[in-house]
PDB file of C-alpha atoms and ligand atoms in Angstrom:
ATOM      1  CA  MET A 181      11.014  12.939 -15.923  1.00  0.00           C
ATOM      2  CA  ARG A 182       9.746   9.706 -17.458  1.00  0.00           C
ATOM      3  CA  ARG A 183       6.414  10.217 -19.230  1.00  0.00           C
ATOM      4  CA  SER A 184       3.929   7.896 -20.868  1.00  0.00           C
ATOM      5  CA  SER A 185       2.717   8.856 -24.342  1.00  0.00           C
ATOM      6  CA  ASP A 186      -0.387  10.733 -23.155  1.00  0.00           C
ATOM      7  CA  GLY A 187       1.364  12.080 -20.077  1.00  0.00           C
ATOM      8  CA  ALA A 188      -0.355  10.126 -17.305  1.00  0.00           C
ATOM      9  CA  LEU A 189       0.877   7.018 -15.569  1.00  0.00           C
ATOM     10  CA  ARG A 190      -1.739   4.417 -14.706  1.00  0.00           C
ATOM     11  CA  PHE A 191      -2.107   3.394 -11.053  1.00  0.00           C
ATOM     12  CA  VAL A 192      -3.488  -0.122 -11.431  1.00  0.00           C
ATOM     13  CA  SER A 193      -5.390  -1.681  -8.541  1.00  0.00           C
ATOM     14  CA  SER A 194      -8.682  -3.256  -7.598  1.00  0.00           C
ATOM     15  CA  ASN A 195      -8.618  -1.142  -4.425  1.00  0.00           C
ATOM     16  CA  ARG A 196      -9.745   2.429  -5.041  1.00  0.00           C
ATOM     17  CA  HIS A 197      -8.757   3.486  -1.486  1.00  0.00           C
ATOM     18  CA  LYS A 198      -5.098   3.086  -2.398  1.00  0.00           C
ATOM     19  CA  TYR A 199      -5.460   5.393  -5.395  1.00  0.00           C
ATOM     20  CA  ASP A 200      -7.506   7.958  -3.471  1.00  0.00           C
ATOM     21  CA  GLU A 201      -4.676   8.231  -0.953  1.00  0.00           C
ATOM     22  CA  ALA A 202      -1.907   8.090  -3.583  1.00  0.00           C
ATOM     23  CA  LEU A 203      -3.351  10.768  -5.874  1.00  0.00           C
ATOM     24  CA  PRO A 204      -2.753  13.839  -3.666  1.00  0.00           C
ATOM     25  CA  VAL A 205       0.747  12.623  -2.811  1.00  0.00           C
ATOM     26  CA  LEU A 206       1.752  12.046  -6.432  1.00  0.00           C
ATOM     27  CA  ARG A 207       0.071  15.208  -7.664  1.00  0.00           C
ATOM     28  CA  GLY A 208       1.901  17.213  -4.998  1.00  0.00           C
ATOM     29  CA  LEU A 209       5.178  15.748  -6.234  1.00  0.00           C
ATOM     30  CA  GLY A 210       4.451  16.580  -9.879  1.00  0.00           C
ATOM     31  CA  VAL A 211       3.463  13.089 -11.092  1.00  0.00           C
ATOM     32  CA  ARG A 212       0.360  12.836 -13.296  1.00  0.00           C
ATOM     33  CA  VAL A 213      -1.527   9.635 -12.610  1.00  0.00           C
ATOM     34  CA  GLU A 214      -4.890   8.082 -13.471  1.00  0.00           C
ATOM     35  CA  TYR A 215      -6.736   5.150 -11.974  1.00  0.00           C
ATOM     36  CA  GLU A 216      -7.156   1.872 -13.821  1.00  0.00           C
ATOM     37  CA  ARG A 217      -9.257  -0.715 -12.067  1.00  0.00           C
ATOM     38  CA  ALA A 218      -7.964  -4.276 -12.503  1.00  0.00           C
ATOM     39  CA  ARG A 219      -7.463  -7.364 -10.408  1.00  0.00           C
ATOM     40  CA  LEU A 220      -3.874  -8.399 -11.076  1.00  0.00           C
ATOM     41  CA  GLN A 221      -2.216 -11.792 -10.880  1.00  0.00           C
ATOM     42  CA  GLU A 222      -0.623 -12.276  -7.477  1.00  0.00           C
ATOM     43  CA  VAL A 223       2.351 -14.619  -7.141  1.00  0.00           C
ATOM     44  CA  GLN A 224       2.935 -16.356  -3.817  1.00  0.00           C
ATOM     45  CA  SER A 225       5.892 -15.002  -1.880  1.00  0.00           C
ATOM     46  CA  ASP A 226       6.775 -13.755   1.610  1.00  0.00           C
ATOM     47  CA  ASP A 227       8.432 -10.772  -0.044  1.00  0.00           C
ATOM     48  CA  LEU A 228       6.259  -7.774  -0.998  1.00  0.00           C
ATOM     49  CA  ALA A 229       8.861  -6.644  -3.539  1.00  0.00           C
ATOM     50  CA  VAL A 230       8.642  -9.952  -5.412  1.00  0.00           C
ATOM     51  CA  ILE A 231       4.839  -9.829  -5.415  1.00  0.00           C
ATOM     52  CA  VAL A 232       4.604  -6.225  -6.564  1.00  0.00           C
ATOM     53  CA  ARG A 233       7.146  -6.663  -9.369  1.00  0.00           C
ATOM     54  CA  ALA A 234       5.099  -9.518 -10.813  1.00  0.00           C
ATOM     55  CA  LYS A 235       1.900  -7.474 -10.484  1.00  0.00           C
ATOM     56  CA  ALA A 236       3.489  -4.537 -12.315  1.00  0.00           C
ATOM     57  CA  ARG A 237       4.605  -6.839 -15.142  1.00  0.00           C
ATOM     58  CA  ASP A 238       1.076  -8.210 -15.392  1.00  0.00           C
ATOM     59  CA  ALA A 239      -0.385  -4.684 -15.398  1.00  0.00           C
ATOM     60  CA  TYR A 240       2.016  -3.482 -18.090  1.00  0.00           C
ATOM     61  CA  CYS A 241       1.279  -6.538 -20.262  1.00  0.00           C
ATOM     62  CA  ARG A 242      -2.450  -5.870 -20.030  1.00  0.00           C
ATOM     63  CA  LEU A 243      -2.330  -2.115 -20.640  1.00  0.00           C
ATOM     64  CA  GLY A 244       0.762  -1.752 -22.815  1.00  0.00           C
ATOM     65  CA  ARG A 245       1.623   1.533 -21.129  1.00  0.00           C
ATOM     66  CA  PRO A 246       3.630   2.650 -18.090  1.00  0.00           C
ATOM     67  CA  VAL A 247       2.082   1.603 -14.804  1.00  0.00           C
ATOM     68  CA  ILE A 248       2.588   1.677 -11.087  1.00  0.00           C
ATOM     69  CA  VAL A 249       1.089  -0.869  -8.730  1.00  0.00           C
ATOM     70  CA  GLU A 250       1.183  -1.255  -4.970  1.00  0.00           C
ATOM     71  CA  ASP A 251       1.268  -4.170  -2.573  1.00  0.00           C
ATOM     72  CA  ASP A 252       1.070  -3.775   1.193  1.00  0.00           C
ATOM     73  CA  GLY A 253       1.511  -5.857   4.303  1.00  0.00           C
ATOM     74  CA  LEU A 254       0.965  -5.517   8.033  1.00  0.00           C
ATOM     75  CA  PHE A 255       3.771  -7.289   9.910  1.00  0.00           C
ATOM     76  CA  VAL A 256       2.956  -7.998  13.570  1.00  0.00           C
ATOM     77  CA  GLU A 257       6.033  -8.669  15.739  1.00  0.00           C
ATOM     78  CA  ALA A 258       4.406 -11.003  18.252  1.00  0.00           C
ATOM     79  CA  LEU A 259       2.981 -13.077  15.379  1.00  0.00           C
ATOM     80  CA  SER A 260       6.420 -13.466  13.758  1.00  0.00           C
ATOM     81  CA  GLY A 261       5.448 -11.023  11.021  1.00  0.00           C
ATOM     82  CA  PHE A 262       2.011 -12.489  10.255  1.00  0.00           C
ATOM     83  CA  PRO A 263      -0.096 -11.553   8.299  1.00  0.00           C
ATOM     84  CA  GLY A 264       2.665  -9.777   6.306  1.00  0.00           C
ATOM     85  CA  ALA A 265       2.486 -10.638   2.616  1.00  0.00           C
ATOM     86  CA  TYR A 266      -0.753 -12.521   3.377  1.00  0.00           C
ATOM     87  CA  SER A 267      -2.523  -9.454   4.814  1.00  0.00           C
ATOM     88  CA  SER A 268      -5.141  -9.311   2.121  1.00  0.00           C
ATOM     89  CA  HIS A 269      -6.000 -12.997   2.502  1.00  0.00           C
ATOM     90  CA  ALA A 270      -6.077 -12.662   6.310  1.00  0.00           C
ATOM     91  CA  LEU A 271      -8.446  -9.692   6.065  1.00  0.00           C
ATOM     92  CA  ARG A 272     -10.796 -11.622   3.769  1.00  0.00           C
ATOM     93  CA  THR A 273     -10.777 -14.719   5.983  1.00  0.00           C
ATOM     94  CA  ILE A 274     -10.220 -14.055   9.702  1.00  0.00           C
ATOM     95  CA  GLY A 275     -10.614 -10.264   9.403  1.00  0.00           C
ATOM     96  CA  VAL A 276      -9.318  -7.598  11.754  1.00  0.00           C
ATOM     97  CA  ALA A 277     -11.124  -9.364  14.616  1.00  0.00           C
ATOM     98  CA  GLY A 278      -9.225 -12.568  13.853  1.00  0.00           C
ATOM     99  CA  VAL A 279      -5.853 -10.813  13.908  1.00  0.00           C
ATOM    100  CA  LEU A 280      -6.757  -9.191  17.256  1.00  0.00           C
ATOM    101  CA  LYS A 281      -7.802 -12.585  18.572  1.00  0.00           C
ATOM    102  CA  LEU A 282      -4.470 -14.127  17.562  1.00  0.00           C
ATOM    103  CA  LEU A 283      -2.679 -11.369  19.474  1.00  0.00           C
ATOM    104  CA  GLY A 284      -4.986 -11.822  22.464  1.00  0.00           C
ATOM    105  CA  GLY A 285      -3.735 -10.001  25.549  1.00  0.00           C
ATOM    106  CA  ASN A 286      -0.124 -10.005  24.340  1.00  0.00           C
ATOM    107  CA  GLY A 287       1.596  -6.927  25.744  1.00  0.00           C
ATOM    108  CA  ASP A 288       3.865  -6.672  22.717  1.00  0.00           C
ATOM    109  CA  ARG A 289       1.676  -4.808  20.192  1.00  0.00           C
ATOM    110  CA  ARG A 290       4.508  -3.695  17.871  1.00  0.00           C
ATOM    111  CA  ALA A 291       3.910  -3.902  14.130  1.00  0.00           C
ATOM    112  CA  LYS A 292       4.981  -2.315  10.899  1.00  0.00           C
ATOM    113  CA  PHE A 293       2.918  -1.437   7.866  1.00  0.00           C
ATOM    114  CA  SER A 294       4.880  -1.766   4.622  1.00  0.00           C
ATOM    115  CA  ALA A 295       4.107  -0.601   1.115  1.00  0.00           C
ATOM    116  CA  ALA A 296       5.842  -1.721  -2.058  1.00  0.00           C
ATOM    117  CA  ILE A 297       5.381   0.317  -5.230  1.00  0.00           C
ATOM    118  CA  ALA A 298       6.526  -1.066  -8.576  1.00  0.00           C
ATOM    119  CA  TYR A 299       6.889   0.825 -11.835  1.00  0.00           C
ATOM    120  CA  ASP A 300       6.976  -0.935 -15.202  1.00  0.00           C
ATOM    121  CA  ASP A 301       7.122   0.657 -18.647  1.00  0.00           C
ATOM    122  CA  GLY A 302       7.981  -2.450 -20.631  1.00  0.00           C
ATOM    123  CA  SER A 303      11.708  -1.776 -20.736  1.00  0.00           C
ATOM    124  CA  GLU A 304      12.406  -0.582 -17.207  1.00  0.00           C
ATOM    125  CA  GLY A 305      11.119  -1.873 -13.885  1.00  0.00           C
ATOM    126  CA  ARG A 306      11.733  -0.344 -10.456  1.00  0.00           C
ATOM    127  CA  THR A 307      10.530  -1.199  -6.960  1.00  0.00           C
ATOM    128  CA  PHE A 308      10.334   1.027  -3.883  1.00  0.00           C
ATOM    129  CA  VAL A 309       9.545  -0.333  -0.414  1.00  0.00           C
ATOM    130  CA  ALA A 310       8.896   1.731   2.711  1.00  0.00           C
ATOM    131  CA  SER A 311       7.439   1.092   6.145  1.00  0.00           C
ATOM    132  CA  VAL A 312       5.956   2.854   9.099  1.00  0.00           C
ATOM    133  CA  ARG A 313       6.308   1.377  12.566  1.00  0.00           C
ATOM    134  CA  GLY A 314       3.503   1.402  15.071  1.00  0.00           C
ATOM    135  CA  MET A 315       1.267  -0.560  17.425  1.00  0.00           C
ATOM    136  CA  ILE A 316      -1.808  -2.721  17.103  1.00  0.00           C
ATOM    137  CA  SER A 317      -4.614  -1.259  19.226  1.00  0.00           C
ATOM    138  CA  GLU A 318      -6.462  -3.408  21.776  1.00  0.00           C
ATOM    139  CA  ALA A 319      -9.713  -2.974  19.835  1.00  0.00           C
ATOM    140  CA  PRO A 320     -10.801  -1.392  16.527  1.00  0.00           C
ATOM    141  CA  ARG A 321     -11.150   2.412  16.764  1.00  0.00           C
ATOM    142  CA  GLY A 322     -12.452   4.929  14.243  1.00  0.00           C
ATOM    143  CA  GLU A 323     -15.289   5.004  11.807  1.00  0.00           C
ATOM    144  CA  LYS A 324     -14.502   6.030   8.252  1.00  0.00           C
ATOM    145  CA  SER A 325     -11.957   3.412   7.404  1.00  0.00           C
ATOM    146  CA  TRP A 326     -10.846   0.445   5.370  1.00  0.00           C
ATOM    147  CA  GLY A 327      -8.564  -2.551   5.779  1.00  0.00           C
ATOM    148  CA  TYR A 328      -6.436  -2.500   8.920  1.00  0.00           C
ATOM    149  CA  ASP A 329      -6.924   1.248   9.504  1.00  0.00           C
ATOM    150  CA  PRO A 330      -9.000   0.721  12.706  1.00  0.00           C
ATOM    151  CA  VAL A 331      -6.209  -1.156  14.505  1.00  0.00           C
ATOM    152  CA  PHE A 332      -2.938   0.468  13.386  1.00  0.00           C
ATOM    153  CA  VAL A 333      -1.500   3.328  15.462  1.00  0.00           C
ATOM    154  CA  PRO A 334       1.682   4.745  13.901  1.00  0.00           C
ATOM    155  CA  ASP A 335       4.550   5.574  16.259  1.00  0.00           C
ATOM    156  CA  GLY A 336       4.363   9.115  17.602  1.00  0.00           C
ATOM    157  CA  GLN A 337       0.541   9.216  17.274  1.00  0.00           C
ATOM    158  CA  ASP A 338      -2.258   8.212  19.626  1.00  0.00           C
ATOM    159  CA  LYS A 339      -4.906   7.701  16.945  1.00  0.00           C
ATOM    160  CA  THR A 340      -5.453   4.716  14.697  1.00  0.00           C
ATOM    161  CA  PHE A 341      -5.327   5.461  10.962  1.00  0.00           C
ATOM    162  CA  ALA A 342      -9.129   5.183  11.027  1.00  0.00           C
ATOM    163  CA  GLU A 343      -9.444   7.935  13.649  1.00  0.00           C
ATOM    164  CA  MET A 344      -7.344  10.351  11.607  1.00  0.00           C
ATOM    165  CA  GLY A 345      -8.585  12.707   8.940  1.00  0.00           C
ATOM    166  CA  PRO A 346      -7.389  11.899   5.408  1.00  0.00           C
ATOM    167  CA  ASP A 347      -4.557  14.459   5.540  1.00  0.00           C
ATOM    168  CA  GLN A 348      -3.157  13.106   8.793  1.00  0.00           C
ATOM    169  CA  LYS A 349      -3.279   9.529   7.580  1.00  0.00           C
ATOM    170  CA  ILE A 350      -1.638  10.437   4.291  1.00  0.00           C
ATOM    171  CA  GLY A 351       0.974  12.415   6.213  1.00  0.00           C
ATOM    172  CA  THR A 352       2.044   9.373   8.236  1.00  0.00           C
ATOM    173  CA  SER A 353       1.355   6.350   6.058  1.00  0.00           C
ATOM    174  CA  HIS A 354       3.561   3.595   4.630  1.00  0.00           C
ATOM    175  CA  ARG A 355       2.017   4.346   1.202  1.00  0.00           C
ATOM    176  CA  THR A 356       3.141   7.975   1.223  1.00  0.00           C
ATOM    177  CA  ARG A 357       6.710   7.014   2.101  1.00  0.00           C
ATOM    178  CA  ALA A 358       6.951   4.494  -0.730  1.00  0.00           C
ATOM    179  CA  LEU A 359       5.345   6.937  -3.187  1.00  0.00           C
ATOM    180  CA  GLU A 360       7.790   9.653  -2.191  1.00  0.00           C
ATOM    181  CA  ALA A 361      10.705   7.309  -2.915  1.00  0.00           C
ATOM    182  CA  PHE A 362       9.147   6.438  -6.270  1.00  0.00           C
ATOM    183  CA  ALA A 363       8.494  10.085  -7.192  1.00  0.00           C
ATOM    184  CA  GLU A 364      12.022  11.126  -6.290  1.00  0.00           C
ATOM    185  CA  TRP A 365      13.322   8.660  -8.880  1.00  0.00           C
ATOM    186  CA  TYR A 366      10.542   9.221 -11.432  1.00  0.00           C
ATOM    187  CA  VAL A 367      10.564  12.998 -11.481  1.00  0.00           C
ATOM    188  CA  GLY A 368      14.364  12.920 -11.318  1.00  0.00           C
TER     189      GLY A 368
HETATM  190  P1  IMP B 203      -2.727  -5.622  -0.667  1.00  0.00           P
HETATM  191  O1  IMP B 203      -2.345  -7.066  -0.734  1.00  0.00           O
HETATM  192  O2  IMP B 203      -1.696  -4.707  -1.246  1.00  0.00           O
HETATM  193  O3  IMP B 203      -4.088  -5.327  -1.215  1.00  0.00           O
HETATM  194  O4  IMP B 203      -2.781  -5.164   0.858  1.00  0.00           O
HETATM  195  C1  IMP B 203      -2.792  -6.037   1.917  1.00  0.00           C
HETATM  196  C2  IMP B 203      -3.936  -5.726   2.849  1.00  0.00           C
HETATM  197  O5  IMP B 203      -3.615  -4.578   3.600  1.00  0.00           O
HETATM  198  C3  IMP B 203      -5.261  -5.477   2.147  1.00  0.00           C
HETATM  199  O6  IMP B 203      -6.251  -6.169   2.854  1.00  0.00           O
HETATM  200  C4  IMP B 203      -5.445  -3.984   2.277  1.00  0.00           C
HETATM  201  O7  IMP B 203      -6.811  -3.659   2.410  1.00  0.00           O
HETATM  202  C5  IMP B 203      -4.681  -3.677   3.536  1.00  0.00           C
HETATM  203  N1  IMP B 203      -4.119  -2.329   3.487  1.00  0.00           N
HETATM  204  C6  IMP B 203      -3.174  -1.857   2.659  1.00  0.00           C
HETATM  205  N2  IMP B 203      -2.918  -0.574   2.899  1.00  0.00           N
HETATM  206  C7  IMP B 203      -3.739  -0.218   3.905  1.00  0.00           C
HETATM  207  C8  IMP B 203      -3.958   1.009   4.583  1.00  0.00           C
HETATM  208  O8  IMP B 203      -3.367   2.053   4.302  1.00  0.00           O
HETATM  209  N3  IMP B 203      -4.876   0.959   5.552  1.00  0.00           N
HETATM  210  C9  IMP B 203      -5.559  -0.142   5.892  1.00  0.00           C
HETATM  211  N4  IMP B 203      -5.395  -1.308   5.298  1.00  0.00           N
HETATM  212  C10 IMP B 203      -4.501  -1.342   4.289  1.00  0.00           C
END
């Protein structure tokens, strides 16, 4: 088990939702983690792993202690993978409605949600990427939600992430899969 000096890793993000969903997963796998709010430098790349590695370096340099950071992307097949690594920008600009509009009546609704988790402790850096495949719904569904939750239906489910309770979403999400891969390495 790799441990920081006071025992808790810092999960660095400006998005508290990510931490709220990561905490029960990491805790359940024996990883102590605390939230550190920060807006990290984001390099331009089509590759989530490249982006998240640079973010983790930035986070470590700011905090001087072991960190994990996360970067996600929604890759829509019929849009050649858009918005992908630009998902955050797309959400801020055209929004979920804009992505649905781009898809229009396209019968091919396949997509994947990917999460990249990077660890950095100053001497060692590791990256873990995982995805969940699913469909983009015809219209937003579900109330308590954030980001693309109202339009993503993971394979094998009939609900969008936004229609699920927290446990069901955490049980099926891209984030959980990437965190599990991280924890397997970290806890050893
Ligand atoms: P980011 O660049 O890592 O912040 O993530 C890309 C975009 O995907 C952001 O707009 C997030 O809000 C969104 N996103 C990431 N994970 C999820 C999720 O689990 N549900 C809904 N939206 C998400």
